[in-house]
Structures are given as C-alpha cells and as structure tokens.
PDB file of C-alpha atoms in Angstrom:
ATOM      1  CA  UNK A   1      76.519  18.786  34.914  1.00 56.00           C
ATOM      2  CA  UNK A   2      76.737  22.044  38.020  1.00 82.00           C
ATOM      3  CA  UNK A   3      74.372  22.957  36.887  1.00 90.00           C
ATOM      4  CA  UNK A   4      72.552  20.339  37.910  1.00 92.00           C
ATOM      5  CA  UNK A   5      71.147  17.114  38.765  1.00 90.00           C
ATOM      6  CA  UNK A   6      69.667  14.265  37.564  1.00 92.00           C
ATOM      7  CA  UNK A   7      68.485  10.570  38.167  1.00 89.00           C
ATOM      8  CA  UNK A   8      66.075   8.209  36.621  1.00 89.00           C
ATOM      9  CA  UNK A   9      63.793   6.895  38.676  1.00 86.00           C
ATOM     10  CA  UNK A  10      62.544   2.594  38.282  1.00 80.00           C
ATOM     11  CA  UNK A  11      59.470   1.908  39.744  1.00 78.00           C
ATOM     12  CA  UNK A  12      59.575   1.598  42.785  1.00 83.00           C
ATOM     13  CA  UNK A  13      57.315   1.828  45.944  1.00 86.00           C
ATOM     14  CA  UNK A  14      58.876   4.715  46.199  1.00 89.00           C
ATOM     15  CA  UNK A  15      61.793   6.804  45.838  1.00 89.00           C
ATOM     16  CA  UNK A  16      63.595   9.724  47.365  1.00 91.00           C
ATOM     17  CA  UNK A  17      65.009  12.597  45.201  1.00 91.00           C
ATOM     18  CA  UNK A  18      66.270  15.266  47.934  1.00 91.00           C
ATOM     19  CA  UNK A  19      69.815  12.450  48.009  1.00 90.00           C
ATOM     20  CA  UNK A  20      68.904  11.659  44.703  1.00 90.00           C
ATOM     21  CA  UNK A  21      69.067  15.377  43.000  1.00 93.00           C
ATOM     22  CA  UNK A  22      70.495  17.505  45.893  1.00 90.00           C
ATOM     23  CA  UNK A  23      67.438  19.217  46.841  1.00 93.00           C
ATOM     24  CA  UNK A  24      67.321  22.229  48.953  1.00 92.00           C
ATOM     25  CA  UNK A  25      64.461  23.529  49.116  1.00 92.00           C
ATOM     26  CA  UNK A  26      62.133  20.877  48.837  1.00 94.00           C
ATOM     27  CA  UNK A  27      61.754  16.972  49.235  1.00 96.00           C
ATOM     28  CA  UNK A  28      60.030  14.569  46.203  1.00 96.00           C
ATOM     29  CA  UNK A  29      58.615  11.643  46.493  1.00 95.00           C
ATOM     30  CA  UNK A  30      57.761   9.628  43.446  1.00 96.00           C
ATOM     31  CA  UNK A  31      55.170   6.368  45.181  1.00 95.00           C
ATOM     32  CA  UNK A  32      53.588   3.689  43.731  1.00 95.00           C
ATOM     33  CA  UNK A  33      50.724   1.783  45.461  1.00 97.00           C
ATOM     34  CA  UNK A  34      48.778  -1.965  43.715  1.00 97.00           C
ATOM     35  CA  UNK A  35      46.007  -2.483  43.906  1.00 98.00           C
ATOM     36  CA  UNK A  36      43.877  -2.363  47.012  1.00 98.00           C
ATOM     37  CA  UNK A  37      47.066  -1.592  48.157  1.00 97.00           C
ATOM     38  CA  UNK A  38      47.419   1.411  51.163  1.00 97.00           C
ATOM     39  CA  UNK A  39      50.089   3.955  53.364  1.00 95.00           C
ATOM     40  CA  UNK A  40      50.718   1.786  56.655  1.00 94.00           C
ATOM     41  CA  UNK A  41      50.229   4.890  58.451  1.00 95.00           C
ATOM     42  CA  UNK A  42      48.084   7.629  58.978  1.00 97.00           C
ATOM     43  CA  UNK A  43      50.739  11.252  59.431  1.00 96.00           C
ATOM     44  CA  UNK A  44      51.464  14.718  59.290  1.00 97.00           C
ATOM     45  CA  UNK A  45      54.476  17.462  59.069  1.00 97.00           C
ATOM     46  CA  UNK A  46      55.810  20.028  61.721  1.00 97.00           C
ATOM     47  CA  UNK A  47      56.125  22.561  59.037  1.00 96.00           C
ATOM     48  CA  UNK A  48      56.138  21.117  55.128  1.00 97.00           C
ATOM     49  CA  UNK A  49      53.556  21.264  53.571  1.00 97.00           C
ATOM     50  CA  UNK A  50      52.254  18.619  50.655  1.00 97.00           C
ATOM     51  CA  UNK A  51      51.421  18.577  47.142  1.00 98.00           C
ATOM     52  CA  UNK A  52      50.229  15.706  45.448  1.00 98.00           C
ATOM     53  CA  UNK A  53      50.024  14.496  41.424  1.00 98.00           C
ATOM     54  CA  UNK A  54      48.455  11.528  41.052  1.00 98.00           C
ATOM     55  CA  UNK A  55      49.943  10.356  38.250  1.00 97.00           C
ATOM     56  CA  UNK A  56      48.421   7.559  37.259  1.00 97.00           C
ATOM     57  CA  UNK A  57      45.957   4.996  38.327  1.00 98.00           C
ATOM     58  CA  UNK A  58      42.420   6.186  41.464  1.00 98.00           C
ATOM     59  CA  UNK A  59      42.531   5.708  45.010  1.00 98.00           C
ATOM     60  CA  UNK A  60      42.316   6.975  47.730  1.00 98.00           C
ATOM     61  CA  UNK A  61      43.390   9.417  51.055  1.00 98.00           C
ATOM     62  CA  UNK A  62      41.686  10.042  54.265  1.00 98.00           C
ATOM     63  CA  UNK A  63      42.616  13.041  55.650  1.00 98.00           C
ATOM     64  CA  UNK A  64      41.745  14.784  58.605  1.00 98.00           C
ATOM     65  CA  UNK A  65      38.786  11.807  58.326  1.00 97.00           C
ATOM     66  CA  UNK A  66      37.198  12.654  55.149  1.00 98.00           C
ATOM     67  CA  UNK A  67      37.881  10.989  52.166  1.00 98.00           C
ATOM     68  CA  UNK A  68      39.053  12.337  49.225  1.00 98.00           C
ATOM     69  CA  UNK A  69      39.136   9.745  45.532  1.00 98.00           C
ATOM     70  CA  UNK A  70      41.639  10.690  43.475  1.00 98.00           C
ATOM     71  CA  UNK A  71      42.901   9.657  40.262  1.00 98.00           C
ATOM     72  CA  UNK A  72      45.378  10.391  37.697  1.00 98.00           C
ATOM     73  CA  UNK A  73      45.456  14.524  37.102  1.00 98.00           C
ATOM     74  CA  UNK A  74      44.279  14.947  39.979  1.00 98.00           C
ATOM     75  CA  UNK A  75      45.853  17.921  41.704  1.00 98.00           C
ATOM     76  CA  UNK A  76      45.790  17.859  46.003  1.00 98.00           C
ATOM     77  CA  UNK A  77      47.146  20.496  48.571  1.00 98.00           C
ATOM     78  CA  UNK A  78      47.963  19.186  51.949  1.00 98.00           C
ATOM     79  CA  UNK A  79      48.441  21.118  55.109  1.00 98.00           C
ATOM     80  CA  UNK A  80      50.959  20.708  56.718  1.00 98.00           C
ATOM     81  CA  UNK A  81      48.592  19.800  60.181  1.00 97.00           C
ATOM     82  CA  UNK A  82      46.445  18.198  58.366  1.00 98.00           C
ATOM     83  CA  UNK A  83      46.666  14.035  59.190  1.00 98.00           C
ATOM     84  CA  UNK A  84      46.997  12.255  55.554  1.00 98.00           C
ATOM     85  CA  UNK A  85      47.583   8.675  55.027  1.00 98.00           C
ATOM     86  CA  UNK A  86      46.500   7.421  50.713  1.00 98.00           C
ATOM     87  CA  UNK A  87      45.338   4.540  49.208  1.00 98.00           C
ATOM     88  CA  UNK A  88      44.526   2.516  46.569  1.00 98.00           C
ATOM     89  CA  UNK A  89      40.779   1.955  45.243  1.00 98.00           C
ATOM     90  CA  UNK A  90      40.909  -2.360  45.629  1.00 98.00           C
ATOM     91  CA  UNK A  91      40.541  -2.358  41.555  1.00 98.00           C
ATOM     92  CA  UNK A  92      43.929  -0.005  40.564  1.00 97.00           C
ATOM     93  CA  UNK A  93      46.690   0.280  41.461  1.00 97.00           C
ATOM     94  CA  UNK A  94      48.120   4.493  42.673  1.00 98.00           C
ATOM     95  CA  UNK A  95      51.385   5.857  41.659  1.00 97.00           C
ATOM     96  CA  UNK A  96      51.617   9.267  42.864  1.00 97.00           C
ATOM     97  CA  UNK A  97      54.877  12.046  43.044  1.00 97.00           C
ATOM     98  CA  UNK A  98      54.400  13.850  46.370  1.00 97.00           C
ATOM     99  CA  UNK A  99      56.162  17.249  46.528  1.00 97.00           C
ATOM    100  CA  UNK A 100      57.465  18.433  50.850  1.00 97.00           C
ATOM    101  CA  UNK A 101      57.831  22.068  50.761  1.00 96.00           C
ATOM    102  CA  UNK A 102      58.009  24.445  53.995  1.00 95.00           C
ATOM    103  CA  UNK A 103      53.980  26.225  54.287  1.00 95.00           C
ATOM    104  CA  UNK A 104      54.459  30.097  53.731  1.00 93.00           C
ATOM    105  CA  UNK A 105      57.731  30.032  52.507  1.00 93.00           C
ATOM    106  CA  UNK A 106      57.422  31.053  48.545  1.00 89.00           C
ATOM    107  CA  UNK A 107      58.090  34.465  47.751  1.00 88.00           C
ATOM    108  CA  UNK A 108      58.599  34.976  44.405  1.00 87.00           C
ATOM    109  CA  UNK A 109      57.786  32.525  41.504  1.00 86.00           C
ATOM    110  CA  UNK A 110      56.655  32.214  37.893  1.00 85.00           C
ATOM    111  CA  UNK A 111      57.830  35.518  35.655  1.00 83.00           C
ATOM    112  CA  UNK A 112      58.282  37.708  39.209  1.00 85.00           C
ATOM    113  CA  UNK A 113      61.672  35.265  40.184  1.00 87.00           C
ATOM    114  CA  UNK A 114      62.667  33.945  36.338  1.00 87.00           C
ATOM    115  CA  UNK A 115      64.738  36.086  34.101  1.00 87.00           C
ATOM    116  CA  UNK A 116      65.310  36.132  30.628  1.00 87.00           C
ATOM    117  CA  UNK A 117      68.871  35.292  29.712  1.00 89.00           C
ATOM    118  CA  UNK A 118      70.495  37.085  26.900  1.00 83.00           C
TER     119      UNK A 118
END
C-alpha cells in the first residue's frame, strides 16, 4: 500500500478524509444531514473553492443569500468568498461529498496529466 490509501467510511454525520487518506492536495468530506436538519453555521473560505456532489436525498444550499435546490446527482462549485450553508429537505435526508481545493491551482488534468503505463 505504499502508493495508495484505502479507508471505509461509516454512515456518520461527517467524515473528513484528509488525515484518514493522508491527502496532500485536497480535503474531502462525506456528510449526511437527517430530514429537516442543517449545518448549524454559514461559512466561507480564504482561498479554497468547494465542489459538492449530492449522493442521495434532497435539500438546498443558501449561497450569498440565494437558494439553490439540490437533489441526488447534482454537482455544485462554490467560490471561496461565497457564504454558504446547507440544509436537508423537511421530508428527506441528504448525503453529499465536499471536495475542497485551492482555487486556480489546477495546472493539468485528465489526459494532460495522465501517462499511459505499460
């Protein structure tokens, strides 16, 4: 396991993978809110954008005062300065992944960064 890390994630309210996987370029969290619940605070970042993927359920995000409806299969990018807060729907739990990376740090991706090995 020298070149990879693996971890199983329980069905907790929040699991941060930075330490569990020894991440060096991103923070990833897996989050679950029961029906009617919300993240108890609004927040923003100094330099990191966040990418949210809705895994199951439904809810909403309030971003800079604007409501964005969310459902399974949706993906959302939020710039660092945007104030955000997440809510589960009154009748549905929501489960989502959050990927946090430094804004404008991606220099190459997919085929530009990948090398076919033999």
